[in-house]
Coordinates of C-alpha atoms in Angstrom, one line a residue:
X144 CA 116.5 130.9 131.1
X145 CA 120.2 131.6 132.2
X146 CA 121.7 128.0 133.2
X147 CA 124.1 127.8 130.2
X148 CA 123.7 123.9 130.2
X149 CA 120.0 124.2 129.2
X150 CA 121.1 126.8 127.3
X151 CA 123.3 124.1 125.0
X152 CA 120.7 121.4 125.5
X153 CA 117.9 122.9 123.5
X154 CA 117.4 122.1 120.1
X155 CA 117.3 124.6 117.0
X156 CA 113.6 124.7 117.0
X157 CA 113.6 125.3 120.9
X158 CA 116.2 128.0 120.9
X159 CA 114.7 129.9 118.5
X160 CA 111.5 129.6 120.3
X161 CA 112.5 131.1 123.3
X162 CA 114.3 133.7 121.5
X163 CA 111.0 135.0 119.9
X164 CA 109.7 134.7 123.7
X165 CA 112.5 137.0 125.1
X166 CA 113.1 133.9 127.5
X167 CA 116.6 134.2 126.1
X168 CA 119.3 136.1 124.0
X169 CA 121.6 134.9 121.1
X170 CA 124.6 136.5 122.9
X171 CA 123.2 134.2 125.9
X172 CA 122.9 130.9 123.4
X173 CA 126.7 131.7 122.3
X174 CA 128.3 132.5 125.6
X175 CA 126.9 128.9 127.0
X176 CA 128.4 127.2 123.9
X177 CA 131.6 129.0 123.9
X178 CA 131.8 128.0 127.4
X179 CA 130.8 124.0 126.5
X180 CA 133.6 124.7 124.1
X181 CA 136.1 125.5 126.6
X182 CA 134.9 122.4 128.7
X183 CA 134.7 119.8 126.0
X184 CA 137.5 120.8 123.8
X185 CA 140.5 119.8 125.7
X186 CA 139.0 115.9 125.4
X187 CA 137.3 115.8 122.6
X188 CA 139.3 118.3 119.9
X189 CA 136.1 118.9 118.0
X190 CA 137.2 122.5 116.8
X191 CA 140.1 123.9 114.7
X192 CA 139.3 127.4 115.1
X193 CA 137.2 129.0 117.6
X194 CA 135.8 132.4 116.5
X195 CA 134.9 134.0 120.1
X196 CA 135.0 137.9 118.9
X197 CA 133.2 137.4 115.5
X198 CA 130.7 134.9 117.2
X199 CA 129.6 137.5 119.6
X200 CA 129.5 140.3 117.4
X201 CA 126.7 137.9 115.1
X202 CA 124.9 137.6 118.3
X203 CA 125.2 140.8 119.0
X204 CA 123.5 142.1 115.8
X205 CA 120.8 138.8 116.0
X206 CA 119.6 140.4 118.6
X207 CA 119.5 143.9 117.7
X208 CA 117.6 142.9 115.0
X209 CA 114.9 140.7 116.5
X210 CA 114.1 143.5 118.8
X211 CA 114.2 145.5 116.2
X212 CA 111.4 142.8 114.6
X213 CA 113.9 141.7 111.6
X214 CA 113.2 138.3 111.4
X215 CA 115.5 136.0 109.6
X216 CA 114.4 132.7 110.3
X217 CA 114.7 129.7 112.6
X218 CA 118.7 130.1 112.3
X219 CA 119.0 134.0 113.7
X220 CA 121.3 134.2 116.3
X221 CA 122.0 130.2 116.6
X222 CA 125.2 128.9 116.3
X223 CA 126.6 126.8 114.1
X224 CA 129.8 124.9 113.5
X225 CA 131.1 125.1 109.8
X226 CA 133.5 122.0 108.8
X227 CA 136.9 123.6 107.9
X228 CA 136.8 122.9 104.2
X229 CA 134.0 125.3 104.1
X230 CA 135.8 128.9 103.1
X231 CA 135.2 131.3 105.6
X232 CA 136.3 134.6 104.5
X233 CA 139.1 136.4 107.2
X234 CA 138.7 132.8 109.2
X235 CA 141.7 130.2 108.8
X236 CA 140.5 127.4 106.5
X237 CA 143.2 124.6 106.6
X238 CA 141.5 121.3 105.8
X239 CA 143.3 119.4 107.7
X240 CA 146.2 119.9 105.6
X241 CA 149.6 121.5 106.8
X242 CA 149.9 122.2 103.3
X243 CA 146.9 124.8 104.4
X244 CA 148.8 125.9 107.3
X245 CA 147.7 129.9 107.4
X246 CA 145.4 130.0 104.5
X247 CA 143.1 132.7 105.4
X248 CA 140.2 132.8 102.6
X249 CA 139.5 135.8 100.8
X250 CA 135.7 135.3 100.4
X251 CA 132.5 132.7 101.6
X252 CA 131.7 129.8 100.4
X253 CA 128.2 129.6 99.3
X254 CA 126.7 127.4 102.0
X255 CA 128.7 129.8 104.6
X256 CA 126.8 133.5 102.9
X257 CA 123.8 131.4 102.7
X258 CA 124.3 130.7 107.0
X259 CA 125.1 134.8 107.4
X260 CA 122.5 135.5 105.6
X261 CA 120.0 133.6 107.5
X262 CA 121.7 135.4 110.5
X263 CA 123.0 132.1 112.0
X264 CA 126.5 132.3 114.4
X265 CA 129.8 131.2 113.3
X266 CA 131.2 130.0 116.3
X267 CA 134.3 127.8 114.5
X268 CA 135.2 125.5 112.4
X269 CA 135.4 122.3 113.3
X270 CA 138.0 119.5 112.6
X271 CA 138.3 117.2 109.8
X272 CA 140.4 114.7 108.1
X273 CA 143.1 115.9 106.0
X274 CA 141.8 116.4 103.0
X275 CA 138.6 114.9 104.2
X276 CA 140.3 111.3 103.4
X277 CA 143.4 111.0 105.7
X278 CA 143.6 110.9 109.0
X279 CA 143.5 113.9 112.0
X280 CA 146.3 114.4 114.2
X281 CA 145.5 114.8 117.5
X282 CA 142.2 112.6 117.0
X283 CA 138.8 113.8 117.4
X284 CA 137.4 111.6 120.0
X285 CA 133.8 110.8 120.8
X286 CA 131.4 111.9 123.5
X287 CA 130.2 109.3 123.7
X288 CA 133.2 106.9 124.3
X289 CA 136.5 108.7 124.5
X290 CA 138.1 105.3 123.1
X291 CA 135.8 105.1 120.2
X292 CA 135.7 106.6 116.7
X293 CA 133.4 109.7 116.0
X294 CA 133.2 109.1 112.3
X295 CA 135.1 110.4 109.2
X296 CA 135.5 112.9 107.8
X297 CA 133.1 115.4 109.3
X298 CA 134.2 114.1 112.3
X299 CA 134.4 117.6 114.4
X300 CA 130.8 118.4 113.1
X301 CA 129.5 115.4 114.6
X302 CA 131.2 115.7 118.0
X303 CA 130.3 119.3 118.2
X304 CA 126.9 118.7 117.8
X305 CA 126.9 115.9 120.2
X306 CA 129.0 117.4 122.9
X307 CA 126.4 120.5 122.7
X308 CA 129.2 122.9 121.5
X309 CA 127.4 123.8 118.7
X310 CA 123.3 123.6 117.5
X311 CA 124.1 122.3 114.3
X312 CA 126.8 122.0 111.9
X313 CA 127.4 121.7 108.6
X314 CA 129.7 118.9 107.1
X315 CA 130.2 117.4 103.5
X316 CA 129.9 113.9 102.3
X317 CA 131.7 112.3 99.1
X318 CA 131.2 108.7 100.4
X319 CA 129.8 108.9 103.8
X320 CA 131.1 111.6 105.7
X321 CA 128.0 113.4 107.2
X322 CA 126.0 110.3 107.6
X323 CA 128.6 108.3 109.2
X324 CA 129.2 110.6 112.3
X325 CA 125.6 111.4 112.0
X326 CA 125.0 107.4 113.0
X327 CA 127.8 107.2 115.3
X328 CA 127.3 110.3 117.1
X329 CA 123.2 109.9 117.6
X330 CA 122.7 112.8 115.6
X331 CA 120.2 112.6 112.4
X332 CA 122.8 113.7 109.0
X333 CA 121.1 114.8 105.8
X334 CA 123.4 114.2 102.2
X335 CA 120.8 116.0 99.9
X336 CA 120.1 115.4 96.2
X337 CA 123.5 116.3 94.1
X338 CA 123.4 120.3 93.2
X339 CA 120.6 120.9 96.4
X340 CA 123.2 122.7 98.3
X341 CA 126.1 124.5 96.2
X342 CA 129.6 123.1 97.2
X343 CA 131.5 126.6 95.6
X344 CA 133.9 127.6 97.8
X345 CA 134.3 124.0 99.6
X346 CA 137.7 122.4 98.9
X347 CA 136.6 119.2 96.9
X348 CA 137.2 115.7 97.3
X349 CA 136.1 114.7 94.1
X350 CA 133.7 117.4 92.8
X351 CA 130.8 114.8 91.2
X352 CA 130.4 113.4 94.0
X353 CA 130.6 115.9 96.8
X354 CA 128.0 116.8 98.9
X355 CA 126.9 119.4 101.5
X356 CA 124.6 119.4 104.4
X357 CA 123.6 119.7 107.6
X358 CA 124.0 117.7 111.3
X359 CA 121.7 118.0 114.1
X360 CA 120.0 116.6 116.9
X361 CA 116.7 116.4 115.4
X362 CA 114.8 116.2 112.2
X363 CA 113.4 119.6 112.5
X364 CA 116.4 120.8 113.3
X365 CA 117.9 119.4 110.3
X366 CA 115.2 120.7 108.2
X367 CA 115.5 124.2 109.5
X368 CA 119.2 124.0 108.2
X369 CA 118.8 122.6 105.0
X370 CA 116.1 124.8 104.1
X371 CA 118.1 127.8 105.1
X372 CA 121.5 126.0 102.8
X373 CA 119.9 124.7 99.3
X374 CA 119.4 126.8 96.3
X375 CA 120.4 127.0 93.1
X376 CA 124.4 129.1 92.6
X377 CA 125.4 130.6 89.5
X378 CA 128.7 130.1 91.0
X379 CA 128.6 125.8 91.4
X380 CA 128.1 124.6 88.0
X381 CA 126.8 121.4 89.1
X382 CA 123.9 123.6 91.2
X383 CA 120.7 122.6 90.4
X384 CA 117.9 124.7 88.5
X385 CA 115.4 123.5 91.2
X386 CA 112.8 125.1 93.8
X387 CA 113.9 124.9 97.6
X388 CA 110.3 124.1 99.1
X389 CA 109.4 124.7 103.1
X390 CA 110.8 121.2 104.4
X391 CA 108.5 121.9 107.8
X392 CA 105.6 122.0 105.9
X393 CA 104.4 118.5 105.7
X394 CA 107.0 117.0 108.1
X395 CA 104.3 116.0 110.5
X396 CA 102.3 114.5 107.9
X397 CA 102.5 110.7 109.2
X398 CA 103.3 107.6 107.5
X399 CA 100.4 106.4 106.2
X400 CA 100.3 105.9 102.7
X401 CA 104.0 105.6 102.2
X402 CA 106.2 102.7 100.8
X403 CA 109.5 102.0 102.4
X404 CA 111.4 99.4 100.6
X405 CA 114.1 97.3 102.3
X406 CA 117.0 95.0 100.3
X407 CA 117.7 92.6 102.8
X408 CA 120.4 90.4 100.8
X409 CA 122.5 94.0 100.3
X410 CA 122.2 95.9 103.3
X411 CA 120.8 93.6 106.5
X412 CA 122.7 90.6 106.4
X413 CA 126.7 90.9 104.9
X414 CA 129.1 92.3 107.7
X415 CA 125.8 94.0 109.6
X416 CA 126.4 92.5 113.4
X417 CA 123.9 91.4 115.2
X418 CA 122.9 94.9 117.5
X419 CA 122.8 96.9 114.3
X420 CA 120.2 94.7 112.4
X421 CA 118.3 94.4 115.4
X422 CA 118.5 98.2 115.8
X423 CA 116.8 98.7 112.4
X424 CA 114.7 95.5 112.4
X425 CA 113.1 97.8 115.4
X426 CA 112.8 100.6 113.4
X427 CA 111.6 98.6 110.3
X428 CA 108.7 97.2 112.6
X429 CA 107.9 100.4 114.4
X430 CA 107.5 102.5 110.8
X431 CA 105.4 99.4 109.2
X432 CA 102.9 99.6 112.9
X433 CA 102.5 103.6 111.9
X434 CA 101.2 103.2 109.0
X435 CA 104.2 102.8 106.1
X436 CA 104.1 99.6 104.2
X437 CA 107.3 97.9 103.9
X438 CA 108.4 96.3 100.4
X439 CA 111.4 93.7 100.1
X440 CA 112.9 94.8 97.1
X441 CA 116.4 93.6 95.0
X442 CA 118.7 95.7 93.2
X443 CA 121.8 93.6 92.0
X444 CA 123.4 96.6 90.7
X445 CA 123.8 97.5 94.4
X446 CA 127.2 95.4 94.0
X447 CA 128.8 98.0 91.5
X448 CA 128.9 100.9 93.7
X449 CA 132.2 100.3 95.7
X450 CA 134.2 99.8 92.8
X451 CA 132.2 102.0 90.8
X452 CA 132.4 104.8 93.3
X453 CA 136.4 104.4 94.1
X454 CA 137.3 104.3 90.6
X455 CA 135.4 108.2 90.1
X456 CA 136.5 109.3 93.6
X457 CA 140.2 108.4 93.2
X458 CA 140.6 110.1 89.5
X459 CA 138.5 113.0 90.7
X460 CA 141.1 113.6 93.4
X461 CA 144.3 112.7 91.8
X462 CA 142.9 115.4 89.3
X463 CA 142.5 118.5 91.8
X464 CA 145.8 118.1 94.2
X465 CA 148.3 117.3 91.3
X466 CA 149.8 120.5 91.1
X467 CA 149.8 121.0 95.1
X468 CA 151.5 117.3 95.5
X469 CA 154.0 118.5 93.3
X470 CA 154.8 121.6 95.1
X471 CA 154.3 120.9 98.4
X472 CA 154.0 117.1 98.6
X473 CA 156.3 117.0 101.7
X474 CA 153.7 118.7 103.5
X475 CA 150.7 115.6 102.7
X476 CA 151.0 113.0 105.4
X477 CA 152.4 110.0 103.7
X478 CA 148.8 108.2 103.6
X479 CA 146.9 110.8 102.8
X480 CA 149.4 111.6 99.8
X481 CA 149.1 107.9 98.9
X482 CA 145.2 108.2 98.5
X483 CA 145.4 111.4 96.1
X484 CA 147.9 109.8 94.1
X485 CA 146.6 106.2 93.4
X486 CA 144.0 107.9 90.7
X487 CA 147.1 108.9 88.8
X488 CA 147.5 105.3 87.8
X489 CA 143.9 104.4 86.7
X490 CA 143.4 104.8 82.6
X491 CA 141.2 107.3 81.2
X492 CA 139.3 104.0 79.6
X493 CA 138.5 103.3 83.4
X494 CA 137.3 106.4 84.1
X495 CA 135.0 106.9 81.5
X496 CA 133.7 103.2 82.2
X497 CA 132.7 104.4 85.9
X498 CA 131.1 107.0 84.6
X499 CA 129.0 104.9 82.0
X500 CA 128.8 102.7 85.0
X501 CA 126.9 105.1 87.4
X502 CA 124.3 106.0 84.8
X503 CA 123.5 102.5 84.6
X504 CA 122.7 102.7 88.6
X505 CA 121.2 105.6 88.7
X506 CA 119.0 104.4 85.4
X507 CA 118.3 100.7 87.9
X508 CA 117.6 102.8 91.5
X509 CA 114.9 105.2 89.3
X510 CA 113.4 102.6 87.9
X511 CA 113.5 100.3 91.1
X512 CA 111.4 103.3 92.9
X513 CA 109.0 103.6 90.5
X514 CA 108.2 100.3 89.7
X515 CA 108.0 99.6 93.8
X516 CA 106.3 103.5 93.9
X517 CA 109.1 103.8 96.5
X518 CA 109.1 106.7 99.1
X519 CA 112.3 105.4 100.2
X520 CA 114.8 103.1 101.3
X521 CA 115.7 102.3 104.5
X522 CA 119.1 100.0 105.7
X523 CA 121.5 100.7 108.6
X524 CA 123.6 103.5 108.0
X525 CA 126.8 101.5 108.6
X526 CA 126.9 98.2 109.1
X527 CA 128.6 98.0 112.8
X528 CA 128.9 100.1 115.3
X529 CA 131.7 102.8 116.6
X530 CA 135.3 101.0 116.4
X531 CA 138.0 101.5 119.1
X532 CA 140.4 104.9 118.0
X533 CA 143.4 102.5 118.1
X534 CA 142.3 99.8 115.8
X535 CA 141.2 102.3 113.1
X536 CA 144.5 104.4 113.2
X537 CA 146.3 100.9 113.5
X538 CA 148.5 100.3 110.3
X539 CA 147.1 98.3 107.9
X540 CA 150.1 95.8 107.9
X541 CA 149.1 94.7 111.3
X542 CA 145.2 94.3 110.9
X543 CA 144.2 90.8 110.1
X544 CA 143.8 90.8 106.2
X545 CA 144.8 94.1 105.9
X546 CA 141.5 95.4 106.2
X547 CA 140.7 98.5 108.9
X548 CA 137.3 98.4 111.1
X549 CA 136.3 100.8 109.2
X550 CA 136.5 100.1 105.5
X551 CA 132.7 98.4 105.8
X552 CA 131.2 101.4 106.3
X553 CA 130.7 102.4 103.1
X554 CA 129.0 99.1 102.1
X555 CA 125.6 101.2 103.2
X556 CA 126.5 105.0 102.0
X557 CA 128.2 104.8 98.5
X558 CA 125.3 103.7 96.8
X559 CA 123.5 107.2 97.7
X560 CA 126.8 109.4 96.9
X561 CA 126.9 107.1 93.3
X562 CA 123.4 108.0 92.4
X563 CA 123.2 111.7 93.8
X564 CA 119.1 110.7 95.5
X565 CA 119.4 112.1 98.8
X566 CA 119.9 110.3 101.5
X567 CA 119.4 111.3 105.9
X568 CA 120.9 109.4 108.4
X569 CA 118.2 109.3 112.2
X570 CA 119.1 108.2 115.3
X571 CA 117.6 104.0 115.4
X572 CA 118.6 103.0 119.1
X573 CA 121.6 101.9 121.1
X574 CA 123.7 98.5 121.1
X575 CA 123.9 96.7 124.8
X576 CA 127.3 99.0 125.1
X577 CA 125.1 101.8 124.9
X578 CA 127.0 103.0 121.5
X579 CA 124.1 104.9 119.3
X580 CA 123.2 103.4 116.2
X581 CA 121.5 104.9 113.2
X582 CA 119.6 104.0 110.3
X583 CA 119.6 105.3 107.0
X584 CA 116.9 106.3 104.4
X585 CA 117.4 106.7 100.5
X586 CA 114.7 108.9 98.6
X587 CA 113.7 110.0 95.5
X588 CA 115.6 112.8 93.5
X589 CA 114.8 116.5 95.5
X590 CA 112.5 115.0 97.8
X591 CA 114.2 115.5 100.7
X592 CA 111.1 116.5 102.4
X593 CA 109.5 113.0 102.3
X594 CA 112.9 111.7 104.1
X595 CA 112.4 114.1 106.9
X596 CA 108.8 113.6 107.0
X597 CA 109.7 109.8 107.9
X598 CA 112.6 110.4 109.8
X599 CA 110.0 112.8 111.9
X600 CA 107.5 110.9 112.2
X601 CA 109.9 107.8 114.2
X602 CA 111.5 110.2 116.3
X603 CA 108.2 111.2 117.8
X604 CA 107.7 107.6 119.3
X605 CA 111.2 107.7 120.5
X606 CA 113.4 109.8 122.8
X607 CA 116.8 109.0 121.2
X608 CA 117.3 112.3 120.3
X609 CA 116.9 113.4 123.8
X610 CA 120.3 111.2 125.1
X611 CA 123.2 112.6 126.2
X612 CA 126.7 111.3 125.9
X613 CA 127.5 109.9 129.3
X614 CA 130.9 111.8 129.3
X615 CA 129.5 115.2 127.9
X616 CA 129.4 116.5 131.6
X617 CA 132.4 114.5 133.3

């Protein structure tokens, strides 16, 4: 197997297959996506750094050491793309952020050792929104529609994945940002239970509400990476005490047996257009004829979370770039400075009422599952699909009532970031435009598995996951 496009269009599972087969190399898997990197990158700007010599070395030794019958898992000698809030010691880590401009880590984050150790390949860092909140100058643009938006703020993760530049990646999510270029990107996203994966050593957005996980093209895939990322970390204080099980174990398992609850009045019928609910009216009807019976639930707390979630997010933030603003404020773009600062201006009393105010959800979606005995949730992952580049980067001032295309999006994926349950974004279908669409689901606290297990089981009576972007070739 030499063609470097099959090469890049294999999935985890595959590559590592054929790498126990001898069909291929991990220096071969790298060279074919350093050279999809050198295709794709002048269009789509999914990377910020591009790690050619150290990339090759890690394949280098992959492959030493699975001839030498050190086996280190499903990740050995694959690469990956690491979103560049992830420190990466001797690698630049800038966030975004000309206030970053140079800043060369001096150790790994956690979720990065955890990657080595597995023995997977660095092969960058991709691009993300200053800060993971502003904006990304020039912009990322999607494989799948150059005009359209990839998603925020993991946005290079999702178009590396996409434009088959990198197997996986690994982004972070505070309010979205893995699922969201997960859905728009036709890739399936997994936000873990809060503390799964330790975020030490990841610049924070606002630390309780930070996730870190993994973007692929498949469920396995996804698996494969999150088993390989979660663990407890003496170093993350907000890391969980909590077995990491096999997630492969049961994820052919089916769906009979399982309980899938849906709130229509929240997440099917405000501001979702009409090719989305279709899209995951599809799904809804395809997971119910495999077995899984669906439950219309209600949850009026659902309403809290935006406000809810802002209020923590904003104060959170304010908190960790005070100093930096300070110092080196002339360095923030002026909206992303204008973000960070607005939680300088909310009252401790406010705070502290969030916080009382997310227990209370958390408290109503626990009970909710176990009065339903839930499995999950399922909804749209946003409620539309992928906006034109130039009306999201439009000024605010000239949109009609001031809102972006964008600021619905997190209608669908705060309410999973509020109450820490984990939460995977899946591939769901297309719109007539041929934009992807995804659909989210919503599980129970460290059951991860059951999501993928679902998620599984729909993309087995779908090839989704098997489309290409129409431009990833031109």
């Amino acid at each position: 197997m030499s063609d470097s496009r099959a090469l890049t269009n294999l999935s985890i599972s595959e590559a590592a297959a054929a790498l126990r087969r001898r069909e291929t190399t991990a220096v071969a898997l790298t060279q074919a996506t350093l050279a999809r990197i050198k295709e794709t990158e002048p269009t789509v700007q999914a990377y910020a750094t591009v790690t050619v010599e150290r990339a090759l070395e890690s394949a280098e030794r992959a492959d030493r050491e699975l001839a030498a019958g050190r086996d280190r898992g499903l990740l050995q000698g694959i690469p990956i793309g690491v979103k560049d809030n992830c420190y990466t010691k001797g690698i630049l880590t800038e966030v975004g952020s000309k206030a970053m401009e140079g800043f060369v880590p001096d150790y790994d984050s956690t979720v990065v050792s955890k990657l080595y150790a597995a023995g997977a390949v660095l092969i960058g860092k991709t691009r993300c929104h200053e800060w993971s909140c502003g904006g990304s100058e020039p912009p990322t643009r999607s494989a799948w529609d150059r005009d359209r938006f990839p998603g925020g703020s993991s946005i290079g993760s999702g178009v590396a994945v996409s434009a088959r530049s990198a197997f996986g990646a690994i982004g972070t999510d505070t309010g979205g940002s893995i699922r969201i270029p997960a859905t728009l990107n036709n890739l399936v996203g997994m936000k873990a239970t809060y503390g799964r994966v330790s975020a030490y050593g990841v610049a924070p957005l606002a630390w309780s509400l930070d996730h870190v996980g993994p973007l692929t093209r498949t469920a396995r895939d996804n698996a494969i990476m999150l088993g390989a990322m979660a663990g407890h970390d003496p170093n993350d204080a907000n890391s969980a005490r909590v077995d990491v099980p096999d997630f492969l174990t049961d994820i052919d398992g089916g769906l009979q047996g399982m309980r899938i609850g849906i709130d229509r009045d929240y997440f099917l019928y405000p501001g979702v257009v009409d090719s989305v609910r279709a899209v995951t009216e599809a799904v809804i009807d395809q997971l119910a004829a495999m077995g899984a019976k669906i439950v219309e639930v209600n949850l009026p707390e659902l309403e809290m979370t935006r406000e809810t979630l802002m209020t923590i997010r904003m104060v959170e933030s304010a908190s960790y770039h005070r100093h930096r603003i300070r110092e080196q404020g002339h360095l923030y773009s002026p909206g992303t400075r204008a973000t960070l600062q607005m939680g300088e201006v909310i009252l401790a009393t406010q705070y502290v009422a969030a916080l009382r105010a997310r227990e209370r959800f958390r408290r109503a979606m626990k009970n909710l599952f176990r009065r339903e005995s839930l499995h999950a949730q399922i909804s749209p992952t946003i409620p539309v699909s992928a906006p034109l580049l130039e009306d999201v980067w439009k000024p605010r001032a000239d949109m009609e009532n001031g809102e972006t295309p964008t600021d619905g999006f997190v209608h669908h994926v705060y309410p999973a970031n509020l109450s820490g349950q984990p939460a995977i974004s899946a591939p769901g279908g297309f719109t007539p435009e041929g934009l992807p669409v995804g659909y989210q689901l919503m599980g129970r606290p460290f059951d991860e598995a059951t999501l993928y297990r679902i998620a599984y089981a729909y993309e087995r009576t779908q090839n989704w996951h098997e489309r290409q972007p129409p431009q990833v070739y031109d």
